[in-house]
Every structure is written in structure tokens, then in C-alpha cells.
Short mmCIF file of N, CA, C and O in Angstrom, two decimals:
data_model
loop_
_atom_site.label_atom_id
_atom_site.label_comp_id
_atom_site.label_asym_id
_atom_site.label_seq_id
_atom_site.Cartn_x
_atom_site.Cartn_y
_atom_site.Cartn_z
N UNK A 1 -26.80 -104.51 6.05
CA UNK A 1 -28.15 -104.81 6.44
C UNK A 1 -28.12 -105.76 7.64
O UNK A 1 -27.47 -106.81 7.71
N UNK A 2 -28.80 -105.31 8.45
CA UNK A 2 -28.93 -106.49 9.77
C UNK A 2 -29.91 -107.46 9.68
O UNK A 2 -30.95 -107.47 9.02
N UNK A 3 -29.56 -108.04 10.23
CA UNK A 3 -30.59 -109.65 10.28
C UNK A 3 -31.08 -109.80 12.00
O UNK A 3 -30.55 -109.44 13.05
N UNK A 4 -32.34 -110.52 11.68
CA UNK A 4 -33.00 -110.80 13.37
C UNK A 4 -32.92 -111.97 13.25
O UNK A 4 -33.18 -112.53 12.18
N UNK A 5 -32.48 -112.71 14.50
CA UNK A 5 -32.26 -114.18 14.43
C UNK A 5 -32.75 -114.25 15.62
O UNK A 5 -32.35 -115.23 16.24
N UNK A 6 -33.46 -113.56 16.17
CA UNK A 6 -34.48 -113.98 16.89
C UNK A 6 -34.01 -114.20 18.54
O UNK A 6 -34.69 -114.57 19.51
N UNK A 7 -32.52 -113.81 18.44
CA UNK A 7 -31.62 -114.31 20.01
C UNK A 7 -31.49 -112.48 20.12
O UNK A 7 -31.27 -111.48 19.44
N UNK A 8 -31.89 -113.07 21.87
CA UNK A 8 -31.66 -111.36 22.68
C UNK A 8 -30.03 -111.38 22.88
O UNK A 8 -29.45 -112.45 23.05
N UNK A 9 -29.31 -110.12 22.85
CA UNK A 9 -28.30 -109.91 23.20
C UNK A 9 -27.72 -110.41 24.56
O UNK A 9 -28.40 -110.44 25.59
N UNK A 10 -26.69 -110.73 24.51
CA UNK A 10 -26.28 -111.05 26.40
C UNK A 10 -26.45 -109.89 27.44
O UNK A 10 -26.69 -110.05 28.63
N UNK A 11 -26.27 -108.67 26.77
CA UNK A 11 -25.97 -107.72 27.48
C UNK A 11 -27.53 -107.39 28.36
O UNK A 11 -27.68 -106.96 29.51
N UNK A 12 -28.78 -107.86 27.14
CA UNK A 12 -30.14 -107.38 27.33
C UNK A 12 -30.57 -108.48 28.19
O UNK A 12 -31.62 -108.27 28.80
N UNK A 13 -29.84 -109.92 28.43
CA UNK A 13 -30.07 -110.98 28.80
C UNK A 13 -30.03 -110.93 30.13
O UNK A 13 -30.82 -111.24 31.02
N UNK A 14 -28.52 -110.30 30.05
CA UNK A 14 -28.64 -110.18 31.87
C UNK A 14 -28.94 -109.20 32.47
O UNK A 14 -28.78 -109.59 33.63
N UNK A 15 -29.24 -108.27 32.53
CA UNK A 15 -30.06 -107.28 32.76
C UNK A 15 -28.88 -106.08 33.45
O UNK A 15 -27.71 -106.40 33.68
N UNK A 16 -29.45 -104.63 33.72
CA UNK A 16 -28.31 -103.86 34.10
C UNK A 16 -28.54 -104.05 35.77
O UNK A 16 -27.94 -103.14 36.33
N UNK A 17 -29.03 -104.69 36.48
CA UNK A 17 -28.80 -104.92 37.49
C UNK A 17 -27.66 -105.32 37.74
O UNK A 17 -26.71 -104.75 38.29
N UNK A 18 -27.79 -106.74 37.13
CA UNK A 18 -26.81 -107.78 37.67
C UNK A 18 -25.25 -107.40 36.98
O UNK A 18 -24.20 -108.02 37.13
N UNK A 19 -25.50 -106.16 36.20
CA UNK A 19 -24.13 -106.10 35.88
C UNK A 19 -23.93 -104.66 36.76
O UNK A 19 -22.71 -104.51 36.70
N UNK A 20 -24.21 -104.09 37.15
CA UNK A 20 -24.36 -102.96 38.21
C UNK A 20 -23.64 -104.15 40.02
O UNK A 20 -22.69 -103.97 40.77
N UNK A 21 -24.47 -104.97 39.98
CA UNK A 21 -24.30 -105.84 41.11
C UNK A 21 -22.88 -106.06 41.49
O UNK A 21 -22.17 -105.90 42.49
N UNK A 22 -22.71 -106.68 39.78
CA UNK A 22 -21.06 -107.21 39.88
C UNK A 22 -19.95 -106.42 39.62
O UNK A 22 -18.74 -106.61 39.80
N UNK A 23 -20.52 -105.59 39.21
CA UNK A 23 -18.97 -104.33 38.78
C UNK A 23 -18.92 -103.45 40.25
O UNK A 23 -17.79 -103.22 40.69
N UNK A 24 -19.79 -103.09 40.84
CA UNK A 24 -19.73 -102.92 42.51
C UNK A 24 -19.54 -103.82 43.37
O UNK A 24 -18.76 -103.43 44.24
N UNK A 25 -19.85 -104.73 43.51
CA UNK A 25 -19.72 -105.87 44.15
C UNK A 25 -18.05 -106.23 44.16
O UNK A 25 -17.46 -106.62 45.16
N UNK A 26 -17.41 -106.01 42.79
CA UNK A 26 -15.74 -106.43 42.75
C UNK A 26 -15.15 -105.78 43.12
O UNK A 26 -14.10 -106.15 43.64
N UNK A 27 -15.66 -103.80 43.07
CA UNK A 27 -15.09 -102.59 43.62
C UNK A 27 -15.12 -102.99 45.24
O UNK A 27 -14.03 -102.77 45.78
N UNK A 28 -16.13 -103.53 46.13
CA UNK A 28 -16.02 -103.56 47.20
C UNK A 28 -14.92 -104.51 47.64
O UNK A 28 -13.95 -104.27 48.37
N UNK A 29 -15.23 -105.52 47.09
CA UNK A 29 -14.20 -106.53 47.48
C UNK A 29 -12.69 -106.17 47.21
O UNK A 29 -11.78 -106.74 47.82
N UNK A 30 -12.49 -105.26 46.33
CA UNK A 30 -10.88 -104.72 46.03
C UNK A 30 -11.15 -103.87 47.12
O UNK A 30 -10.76 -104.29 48.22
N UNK A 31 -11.71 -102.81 47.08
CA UNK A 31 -11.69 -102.01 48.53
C UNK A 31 -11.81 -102.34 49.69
O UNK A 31 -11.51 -101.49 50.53
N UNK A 32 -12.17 -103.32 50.03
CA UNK A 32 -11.59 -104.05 51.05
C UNK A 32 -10.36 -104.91 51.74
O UNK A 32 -9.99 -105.18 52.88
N UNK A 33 -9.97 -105.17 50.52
CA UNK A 33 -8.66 -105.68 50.39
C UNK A 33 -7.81 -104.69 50.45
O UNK A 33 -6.82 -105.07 51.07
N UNK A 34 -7.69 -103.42 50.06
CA UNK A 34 -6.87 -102.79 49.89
C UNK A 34 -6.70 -102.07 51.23
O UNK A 34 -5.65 -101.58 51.63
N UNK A 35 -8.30 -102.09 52.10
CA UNK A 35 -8.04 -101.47 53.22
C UNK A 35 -6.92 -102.09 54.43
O UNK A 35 -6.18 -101.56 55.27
N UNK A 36 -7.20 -103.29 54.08
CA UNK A 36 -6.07 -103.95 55.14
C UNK A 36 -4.31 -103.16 54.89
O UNK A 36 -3.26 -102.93 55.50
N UNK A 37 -4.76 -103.05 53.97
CA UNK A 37 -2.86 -102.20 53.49
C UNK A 37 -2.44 -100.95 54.03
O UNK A 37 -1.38 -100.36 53.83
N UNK A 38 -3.84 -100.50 55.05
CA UNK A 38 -3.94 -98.95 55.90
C UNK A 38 -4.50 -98.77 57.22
O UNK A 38 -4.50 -97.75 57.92
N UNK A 39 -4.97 -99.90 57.44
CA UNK A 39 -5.08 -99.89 58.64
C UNK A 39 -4.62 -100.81 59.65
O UNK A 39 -5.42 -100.98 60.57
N UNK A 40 -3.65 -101.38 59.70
CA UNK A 40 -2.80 -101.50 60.54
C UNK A 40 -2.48 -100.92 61.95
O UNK A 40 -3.04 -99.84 62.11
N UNK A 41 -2.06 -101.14 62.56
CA UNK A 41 -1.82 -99.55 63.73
C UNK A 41 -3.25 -99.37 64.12
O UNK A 41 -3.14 -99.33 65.34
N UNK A 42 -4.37 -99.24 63.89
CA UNK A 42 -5.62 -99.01 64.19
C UNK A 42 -6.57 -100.23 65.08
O UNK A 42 -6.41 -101.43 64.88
N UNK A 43 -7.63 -99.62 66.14
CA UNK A 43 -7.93 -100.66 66.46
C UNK A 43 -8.90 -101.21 65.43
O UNK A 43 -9.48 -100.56 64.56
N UNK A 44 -8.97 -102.49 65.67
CA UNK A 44 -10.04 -103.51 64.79
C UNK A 44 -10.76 -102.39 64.36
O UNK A 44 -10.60 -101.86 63.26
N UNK A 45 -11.70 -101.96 65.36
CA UNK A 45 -13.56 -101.34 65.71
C UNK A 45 -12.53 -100.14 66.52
O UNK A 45 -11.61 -100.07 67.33
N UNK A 46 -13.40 -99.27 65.63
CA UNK A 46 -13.32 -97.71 66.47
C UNK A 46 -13.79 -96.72 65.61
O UNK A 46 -14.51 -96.95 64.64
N UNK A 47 -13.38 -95.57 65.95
CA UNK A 47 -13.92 -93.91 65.78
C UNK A 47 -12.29 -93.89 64.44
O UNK A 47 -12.45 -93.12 63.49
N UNK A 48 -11.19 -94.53 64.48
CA UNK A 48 -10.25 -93.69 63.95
C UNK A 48 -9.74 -95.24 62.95
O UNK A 48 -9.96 -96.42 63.22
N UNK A 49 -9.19 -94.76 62.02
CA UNK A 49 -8.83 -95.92 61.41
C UNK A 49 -7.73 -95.21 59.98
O UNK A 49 -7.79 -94.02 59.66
N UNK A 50 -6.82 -96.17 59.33
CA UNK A 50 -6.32 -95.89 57.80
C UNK A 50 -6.34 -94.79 56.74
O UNK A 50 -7.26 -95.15 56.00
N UNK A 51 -5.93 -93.89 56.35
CA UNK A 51 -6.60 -93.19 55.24
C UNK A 51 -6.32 -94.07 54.11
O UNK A 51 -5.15 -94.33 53.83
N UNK A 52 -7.48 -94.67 53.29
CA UNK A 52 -7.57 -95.13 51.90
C UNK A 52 -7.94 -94.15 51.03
O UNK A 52 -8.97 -93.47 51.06
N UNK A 53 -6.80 -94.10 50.04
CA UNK A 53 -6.70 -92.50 49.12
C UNK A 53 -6.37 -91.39 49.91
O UNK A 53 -6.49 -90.27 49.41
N UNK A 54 -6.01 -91.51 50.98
CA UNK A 54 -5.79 -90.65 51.84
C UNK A 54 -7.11 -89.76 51.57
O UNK A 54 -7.29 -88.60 51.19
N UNK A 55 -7.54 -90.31 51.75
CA UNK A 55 -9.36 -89.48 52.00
C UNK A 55 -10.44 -90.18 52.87
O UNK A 55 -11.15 -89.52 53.63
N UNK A 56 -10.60 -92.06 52.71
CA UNK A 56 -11.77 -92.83 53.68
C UNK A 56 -10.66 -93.00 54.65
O UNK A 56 -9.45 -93.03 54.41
N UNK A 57 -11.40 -93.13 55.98
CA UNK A 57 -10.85 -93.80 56.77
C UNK A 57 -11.52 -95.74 57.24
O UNK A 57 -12.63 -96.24 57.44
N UNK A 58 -10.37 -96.15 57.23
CA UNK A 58 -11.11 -97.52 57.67
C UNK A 58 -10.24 -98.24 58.53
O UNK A 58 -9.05 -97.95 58.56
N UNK A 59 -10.67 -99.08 59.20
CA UNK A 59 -10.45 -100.12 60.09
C UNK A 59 -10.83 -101.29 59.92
O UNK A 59 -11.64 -101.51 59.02
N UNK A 60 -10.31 -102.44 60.83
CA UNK A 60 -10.50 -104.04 60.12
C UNK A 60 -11.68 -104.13 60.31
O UNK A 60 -11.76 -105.36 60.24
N UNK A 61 -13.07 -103.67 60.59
CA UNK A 61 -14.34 -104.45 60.59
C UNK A 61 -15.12 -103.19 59.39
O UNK A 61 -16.27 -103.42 59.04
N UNK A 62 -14.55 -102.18 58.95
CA UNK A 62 -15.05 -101.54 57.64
C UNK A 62 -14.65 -102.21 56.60
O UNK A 62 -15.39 -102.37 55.63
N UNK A 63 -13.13 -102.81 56.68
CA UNK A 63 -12.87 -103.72 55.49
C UNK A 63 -13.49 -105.41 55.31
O UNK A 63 -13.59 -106.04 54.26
N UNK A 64 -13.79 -105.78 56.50
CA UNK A 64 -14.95 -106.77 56.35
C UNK A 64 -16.06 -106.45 55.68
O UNK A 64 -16.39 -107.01 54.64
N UNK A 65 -16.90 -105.26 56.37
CA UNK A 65 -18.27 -104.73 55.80
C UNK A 65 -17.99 -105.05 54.35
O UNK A 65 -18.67 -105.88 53.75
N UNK A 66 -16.71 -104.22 53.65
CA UNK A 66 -16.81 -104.00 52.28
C UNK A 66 -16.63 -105.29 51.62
O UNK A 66 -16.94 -105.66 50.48
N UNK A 67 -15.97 -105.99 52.76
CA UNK A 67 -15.62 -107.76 51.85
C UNK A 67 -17.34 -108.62 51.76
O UNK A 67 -17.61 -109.50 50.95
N UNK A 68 -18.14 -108.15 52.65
CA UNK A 68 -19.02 -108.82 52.62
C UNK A 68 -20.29 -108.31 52.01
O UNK A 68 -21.15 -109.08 51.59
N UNK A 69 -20.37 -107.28 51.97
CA UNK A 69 -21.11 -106.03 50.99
C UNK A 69 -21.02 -106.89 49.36
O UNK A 69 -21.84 -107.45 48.64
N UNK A 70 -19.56 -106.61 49.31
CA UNK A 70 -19.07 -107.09 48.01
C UNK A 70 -19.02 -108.73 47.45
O UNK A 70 -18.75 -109.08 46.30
N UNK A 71 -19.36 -109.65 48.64
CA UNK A 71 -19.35 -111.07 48.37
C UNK A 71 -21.11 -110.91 48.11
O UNK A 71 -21.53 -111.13 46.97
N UNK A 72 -21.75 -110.65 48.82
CA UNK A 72 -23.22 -110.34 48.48
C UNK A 72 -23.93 -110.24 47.56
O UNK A 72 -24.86 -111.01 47.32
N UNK A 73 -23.50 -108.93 46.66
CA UNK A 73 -23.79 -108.35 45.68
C UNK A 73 -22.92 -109.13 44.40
O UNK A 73 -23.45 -109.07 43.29
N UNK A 74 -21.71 -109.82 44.53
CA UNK A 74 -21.40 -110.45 43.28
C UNK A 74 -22.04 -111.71 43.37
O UNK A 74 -22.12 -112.30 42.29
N UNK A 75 -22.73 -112.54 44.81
CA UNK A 75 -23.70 -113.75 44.40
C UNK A 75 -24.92 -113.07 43.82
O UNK A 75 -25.42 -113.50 42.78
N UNK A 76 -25.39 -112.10 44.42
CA UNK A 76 -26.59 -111.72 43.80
C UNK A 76 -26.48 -111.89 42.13
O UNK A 76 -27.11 -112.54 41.30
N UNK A 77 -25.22 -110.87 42.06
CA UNK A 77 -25.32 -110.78 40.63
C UNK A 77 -25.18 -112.23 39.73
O UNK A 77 -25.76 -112.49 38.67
N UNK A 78 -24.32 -113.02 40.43
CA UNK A 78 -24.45 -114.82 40.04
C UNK A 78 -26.21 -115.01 39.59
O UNK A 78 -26.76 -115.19 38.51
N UNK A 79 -26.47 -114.94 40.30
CA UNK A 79 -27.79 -115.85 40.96
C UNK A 79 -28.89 -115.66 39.69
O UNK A 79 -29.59 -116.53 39.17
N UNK A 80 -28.77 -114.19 39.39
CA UNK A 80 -29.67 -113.69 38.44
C UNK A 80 -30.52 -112.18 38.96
O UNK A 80 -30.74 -111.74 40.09
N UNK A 81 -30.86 -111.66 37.52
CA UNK A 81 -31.75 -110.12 37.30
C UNK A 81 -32.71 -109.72 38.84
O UNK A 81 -32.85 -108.69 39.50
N UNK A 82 -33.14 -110.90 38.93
CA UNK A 82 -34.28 -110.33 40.17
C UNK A 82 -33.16 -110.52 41.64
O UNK A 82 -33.11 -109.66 42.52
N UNK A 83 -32.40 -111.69 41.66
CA UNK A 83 -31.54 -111.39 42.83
C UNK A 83 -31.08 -110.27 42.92
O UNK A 83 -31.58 -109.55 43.79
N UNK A 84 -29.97 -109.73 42.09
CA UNK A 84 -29.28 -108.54 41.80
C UNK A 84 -30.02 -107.03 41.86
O UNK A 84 -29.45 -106.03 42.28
N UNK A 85 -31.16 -107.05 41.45
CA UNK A 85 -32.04 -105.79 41.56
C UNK A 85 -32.67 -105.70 43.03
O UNK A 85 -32.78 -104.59 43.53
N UNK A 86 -33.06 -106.73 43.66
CA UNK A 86 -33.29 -106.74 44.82
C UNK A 86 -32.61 -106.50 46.14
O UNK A 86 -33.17 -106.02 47.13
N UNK A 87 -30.76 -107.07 46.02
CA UNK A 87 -30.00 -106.63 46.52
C UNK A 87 -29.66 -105.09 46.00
O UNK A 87 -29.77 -104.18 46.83
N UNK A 88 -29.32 -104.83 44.85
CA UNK A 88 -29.19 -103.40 44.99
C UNK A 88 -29.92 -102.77 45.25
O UNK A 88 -29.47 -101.63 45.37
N UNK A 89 -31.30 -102.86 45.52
CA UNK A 89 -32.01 -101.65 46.25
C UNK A 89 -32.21 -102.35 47.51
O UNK A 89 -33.31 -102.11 48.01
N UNK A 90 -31.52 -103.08 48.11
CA UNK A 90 -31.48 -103.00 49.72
C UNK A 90 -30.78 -102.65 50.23
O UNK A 90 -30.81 -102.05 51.31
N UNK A 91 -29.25 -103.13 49.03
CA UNK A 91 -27.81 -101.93 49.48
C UNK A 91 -28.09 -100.42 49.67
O UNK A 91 -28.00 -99.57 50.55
N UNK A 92 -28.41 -100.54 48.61
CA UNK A 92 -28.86 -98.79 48.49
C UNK A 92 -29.45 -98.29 49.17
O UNK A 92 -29.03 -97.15 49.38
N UNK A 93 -30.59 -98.62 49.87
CA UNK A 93 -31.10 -98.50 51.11
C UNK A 93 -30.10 -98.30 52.15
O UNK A 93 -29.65 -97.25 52.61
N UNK A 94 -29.90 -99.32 52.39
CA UNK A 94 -28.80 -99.88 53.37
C UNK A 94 -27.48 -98.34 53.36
O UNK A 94 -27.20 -97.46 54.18
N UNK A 95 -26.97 -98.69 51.98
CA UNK A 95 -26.07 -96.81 52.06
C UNK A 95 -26.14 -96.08 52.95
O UNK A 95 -25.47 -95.74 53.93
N UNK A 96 -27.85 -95.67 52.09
CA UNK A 96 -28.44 -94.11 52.35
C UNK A 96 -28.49 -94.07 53.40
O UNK A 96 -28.01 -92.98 53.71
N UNK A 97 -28.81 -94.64 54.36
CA UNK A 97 -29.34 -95.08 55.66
C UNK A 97 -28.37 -94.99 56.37
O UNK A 97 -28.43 -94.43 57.46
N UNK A 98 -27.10 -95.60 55.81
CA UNK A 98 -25.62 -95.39 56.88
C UNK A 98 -25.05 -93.76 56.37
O UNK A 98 -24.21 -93.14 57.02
N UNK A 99 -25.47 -93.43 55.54
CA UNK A 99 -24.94 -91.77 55.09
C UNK A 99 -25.36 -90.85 56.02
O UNK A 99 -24.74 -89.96 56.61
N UNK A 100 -27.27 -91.44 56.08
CA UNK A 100 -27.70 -90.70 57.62
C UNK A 100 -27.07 -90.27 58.85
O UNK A 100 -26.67 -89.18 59.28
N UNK A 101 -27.11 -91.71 59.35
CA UNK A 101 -26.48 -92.06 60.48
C UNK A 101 -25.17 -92.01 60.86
O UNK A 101 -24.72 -92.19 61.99
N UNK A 102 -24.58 -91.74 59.82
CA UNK A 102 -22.83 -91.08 59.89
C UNK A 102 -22.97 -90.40 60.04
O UNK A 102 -22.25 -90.20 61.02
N UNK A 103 -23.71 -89.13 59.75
CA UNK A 103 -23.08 -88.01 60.02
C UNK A 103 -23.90 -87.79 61.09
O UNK A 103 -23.98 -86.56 61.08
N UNK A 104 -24.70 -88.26 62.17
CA UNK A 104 -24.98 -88.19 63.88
C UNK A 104 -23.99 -88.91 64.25
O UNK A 104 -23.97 -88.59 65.44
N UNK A 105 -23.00 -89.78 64.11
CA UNK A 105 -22.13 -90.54 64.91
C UNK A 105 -20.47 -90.16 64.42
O UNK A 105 -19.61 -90.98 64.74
N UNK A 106 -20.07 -88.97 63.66
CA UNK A 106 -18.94 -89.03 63.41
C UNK A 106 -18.30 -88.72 64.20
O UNK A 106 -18.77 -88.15 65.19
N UNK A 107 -16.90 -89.00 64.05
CA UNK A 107 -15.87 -88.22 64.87
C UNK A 107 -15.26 -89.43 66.48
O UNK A 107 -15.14 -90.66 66.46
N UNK A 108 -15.01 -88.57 67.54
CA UNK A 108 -15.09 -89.88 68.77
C UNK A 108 -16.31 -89.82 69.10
O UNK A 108 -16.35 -89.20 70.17
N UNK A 109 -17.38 -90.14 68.76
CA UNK A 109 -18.72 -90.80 69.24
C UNK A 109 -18.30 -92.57 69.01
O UNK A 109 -17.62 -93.17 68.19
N UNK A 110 -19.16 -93.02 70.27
CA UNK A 110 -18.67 -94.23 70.64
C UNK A 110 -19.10 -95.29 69.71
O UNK A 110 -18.48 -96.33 69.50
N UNK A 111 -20.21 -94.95 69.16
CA UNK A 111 -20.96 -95.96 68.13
C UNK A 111 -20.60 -95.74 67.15
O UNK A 111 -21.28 -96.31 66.30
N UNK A 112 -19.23 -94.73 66.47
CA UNK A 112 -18.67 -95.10 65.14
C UNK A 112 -18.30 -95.80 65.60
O UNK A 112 -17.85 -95.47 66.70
N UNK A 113 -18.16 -97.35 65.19
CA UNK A 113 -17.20 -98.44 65.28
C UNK A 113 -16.30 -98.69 64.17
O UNK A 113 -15.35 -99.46 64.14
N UNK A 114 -16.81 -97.80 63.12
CA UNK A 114 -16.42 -98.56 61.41
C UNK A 114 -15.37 -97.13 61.11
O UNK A 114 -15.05 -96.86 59.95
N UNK A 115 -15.03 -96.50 61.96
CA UNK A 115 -14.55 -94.88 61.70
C UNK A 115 -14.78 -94.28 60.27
O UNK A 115 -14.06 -94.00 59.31
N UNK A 116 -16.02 -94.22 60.54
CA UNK A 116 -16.54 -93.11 59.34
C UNK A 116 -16.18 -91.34 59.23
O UNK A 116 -16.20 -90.47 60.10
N UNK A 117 -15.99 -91.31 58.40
CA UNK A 117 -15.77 -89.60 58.23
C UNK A 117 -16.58 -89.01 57.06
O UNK A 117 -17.29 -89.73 56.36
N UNK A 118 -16.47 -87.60 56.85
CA UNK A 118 -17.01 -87.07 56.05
C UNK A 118 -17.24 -87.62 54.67
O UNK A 118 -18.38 -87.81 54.25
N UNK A 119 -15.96 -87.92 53.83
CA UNK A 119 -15.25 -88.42 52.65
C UNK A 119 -16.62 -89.78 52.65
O UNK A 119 -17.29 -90.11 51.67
N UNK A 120 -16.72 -90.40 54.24
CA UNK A 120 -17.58 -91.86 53.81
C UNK A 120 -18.79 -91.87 53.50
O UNK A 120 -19.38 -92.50 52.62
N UNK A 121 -19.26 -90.90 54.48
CA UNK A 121 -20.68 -90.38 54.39
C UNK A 121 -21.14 -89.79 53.06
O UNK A 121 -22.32 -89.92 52.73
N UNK A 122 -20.31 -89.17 52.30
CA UNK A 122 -20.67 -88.38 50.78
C UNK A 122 -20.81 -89.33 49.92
O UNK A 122 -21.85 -89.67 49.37
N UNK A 123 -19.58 -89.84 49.77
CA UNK A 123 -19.26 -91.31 49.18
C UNK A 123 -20.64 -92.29 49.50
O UNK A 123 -21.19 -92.43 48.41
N UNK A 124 -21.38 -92.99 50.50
CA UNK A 124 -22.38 -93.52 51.02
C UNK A 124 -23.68 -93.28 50.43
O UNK A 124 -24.29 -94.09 49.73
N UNK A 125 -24.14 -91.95 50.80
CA UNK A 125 -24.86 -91.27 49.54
C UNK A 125 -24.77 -91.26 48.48
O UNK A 125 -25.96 -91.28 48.15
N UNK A 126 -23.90 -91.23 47.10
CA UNK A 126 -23.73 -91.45 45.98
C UNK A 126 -24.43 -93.03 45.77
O UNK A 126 -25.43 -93.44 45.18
N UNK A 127 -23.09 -93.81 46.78
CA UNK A 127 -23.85 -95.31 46.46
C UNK A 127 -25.03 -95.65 46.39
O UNK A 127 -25.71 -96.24 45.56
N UNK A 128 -25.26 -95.06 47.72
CA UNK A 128 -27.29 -95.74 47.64
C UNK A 128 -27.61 -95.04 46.65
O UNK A 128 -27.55 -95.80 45.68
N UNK A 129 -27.92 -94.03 46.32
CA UNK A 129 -28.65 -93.38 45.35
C UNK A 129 -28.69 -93.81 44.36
O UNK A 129 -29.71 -93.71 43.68
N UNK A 130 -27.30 -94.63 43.80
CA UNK A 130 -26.98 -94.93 42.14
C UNK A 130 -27.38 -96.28 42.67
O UNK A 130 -27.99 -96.85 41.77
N UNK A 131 -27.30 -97.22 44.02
CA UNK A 131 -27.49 -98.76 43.97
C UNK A 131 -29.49 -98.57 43.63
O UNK A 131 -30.17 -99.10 42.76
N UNK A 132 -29.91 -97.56 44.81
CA UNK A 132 -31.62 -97.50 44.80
C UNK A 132 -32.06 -97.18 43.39
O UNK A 132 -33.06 -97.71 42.92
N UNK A 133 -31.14 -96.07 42.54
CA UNK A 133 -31.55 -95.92 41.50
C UNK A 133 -31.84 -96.87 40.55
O UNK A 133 -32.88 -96.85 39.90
N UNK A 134 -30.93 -97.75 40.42
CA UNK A 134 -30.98 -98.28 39.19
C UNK A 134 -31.77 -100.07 39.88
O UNK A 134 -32.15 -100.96 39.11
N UNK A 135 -31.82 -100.15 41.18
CA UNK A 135 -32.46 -101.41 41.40
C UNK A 135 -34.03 -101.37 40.81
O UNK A 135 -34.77 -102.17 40.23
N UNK A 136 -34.15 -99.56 41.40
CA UNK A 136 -35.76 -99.17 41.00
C UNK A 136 -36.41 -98.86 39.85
O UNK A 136 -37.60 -98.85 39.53
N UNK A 137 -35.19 -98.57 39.18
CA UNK A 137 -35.31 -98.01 37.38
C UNK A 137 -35.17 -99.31 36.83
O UNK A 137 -36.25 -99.88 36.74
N UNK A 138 -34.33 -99.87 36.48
CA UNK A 138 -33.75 -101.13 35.73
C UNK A 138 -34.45 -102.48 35.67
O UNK A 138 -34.86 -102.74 36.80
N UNK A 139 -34.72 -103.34 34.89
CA UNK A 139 -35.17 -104.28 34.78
C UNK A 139 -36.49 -104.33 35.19
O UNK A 139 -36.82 -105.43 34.75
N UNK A 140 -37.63 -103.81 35.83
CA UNK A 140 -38.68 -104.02 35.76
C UNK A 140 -39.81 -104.84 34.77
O UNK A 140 -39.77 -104.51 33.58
N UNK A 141 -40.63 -105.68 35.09
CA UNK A 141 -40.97 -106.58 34.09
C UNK A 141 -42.54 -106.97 34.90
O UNK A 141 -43.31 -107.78 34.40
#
């Protein structure tokens, strides 16, 4: 038999934002880190960069993006429910928006700077969708 003691769960406490925030937020920051281990040989900023998984390509100012993407979103998720929901649907925004715009600038076009490819752009889309999704679904109050 269960008992109510009247205390909300932690899980219900912190809301699925902020745990959405931080479990992406740590993925970026490892993926960023890891990009430095592939792009080497590459310039900083350009059209061409690393294969990570031998599928993204990146270069040293995509592995910033992701270090700072990912420092972002794990203060958000610090901070609390409405930080965290608010950043994820600006990330998510933010994604969708670069999923766009990748695929008008791939390849040697001069304004990839972050050498995006196909693999990033698909990948990009997923994110926003699941960051917009759940900033817009989740926690509302």
C-alpha cells in the first residue's frame, strides 16, 4: 500500500526541461571535446574540417559552438525549470534555423565557416525539433 506524504518527487520537481537541458547540454560539451581529437590539420573556420564518427565534420570554432551550446544549456539547466525550457526552445530554434541555412551554404560556399555537411544538417533538425519540442510541450504552468 502506498502512502502520500505530501513531498513531490525530484524527478516531478525538476521538471523535464531541465533534465532534457542537462543531458544535452553534457552531450555537447563531450562533443566538443571530442572534436578537437579530429580536427587538427583543418583550418580553425572553414568549409572542410574532421570526420567525428566519421560522419560530422568539424573544425575548431564548431567545437567551440558545441562547448558553448553545451555550457549554456547545463547553466540553464542549473538555474532552474523556466531557465531550461526557455533555453531549449531558443536552442531549438536556433537548430532548426541552422538546419535551414546549412543546407544553402554547404560544401565550399564561403559562409560555411563551421564546415557543415549533410550528416550536420539532419542531425540539426532532429535537435531543434526534440529541443522546440519538449521546451513547448513540457513544464507549462
Amino acid at each position: 500500500m502506498a502512502t502520500h506524504t505530501g513531498h513531490t518527487s525530484t524527478l516531478s520537481r525538476i521538471g523535464l526541461n531541465s533534465i532534457v537541458a542537462f543531458g544535452f547540454g553534457a552531450v555537447f560539451v563531450l562533443v566538443g571535446m571530442a572534436g578537437f581529437t579530429v580536427s587538427g590539420g583543418h583550418s580553425a573556420a572553414g568549409h572542410e574540417g574532421g570526420e567525428l564518427l566519421g560522419l560530422f565534420q568539424v573544425n575548431v570554432l564548431h567545437n567551440v559552438v558545441h562547448l558553448a551550446v553545451g555550457a549554456v544549456m547545463l547553466g540553464a539547466a542549473v538555474a532552474g525549470t523556466r531557465a531550461a525550457r526557455a533555453t531549449n526552445i531558443l536552442v531549438g530554434a536556433v537548430y532548426l534555423l541552422l538546419a535551414v541555412v546549412g543546407l544553402l551554404i554547404l560544401g565550399d560556399n564561403p559562409a560555411n565557416i563551421i564546415a557543415l555537411n549533410a550528416a550536420d544538417n539532419g542531425l540539426h533538425a532532429v535537435l531543434g525539433l526534440a529541443l522546440l519540442g519538449v521546451g513547448v510541450a513540457a513544464d507549462r504552468r
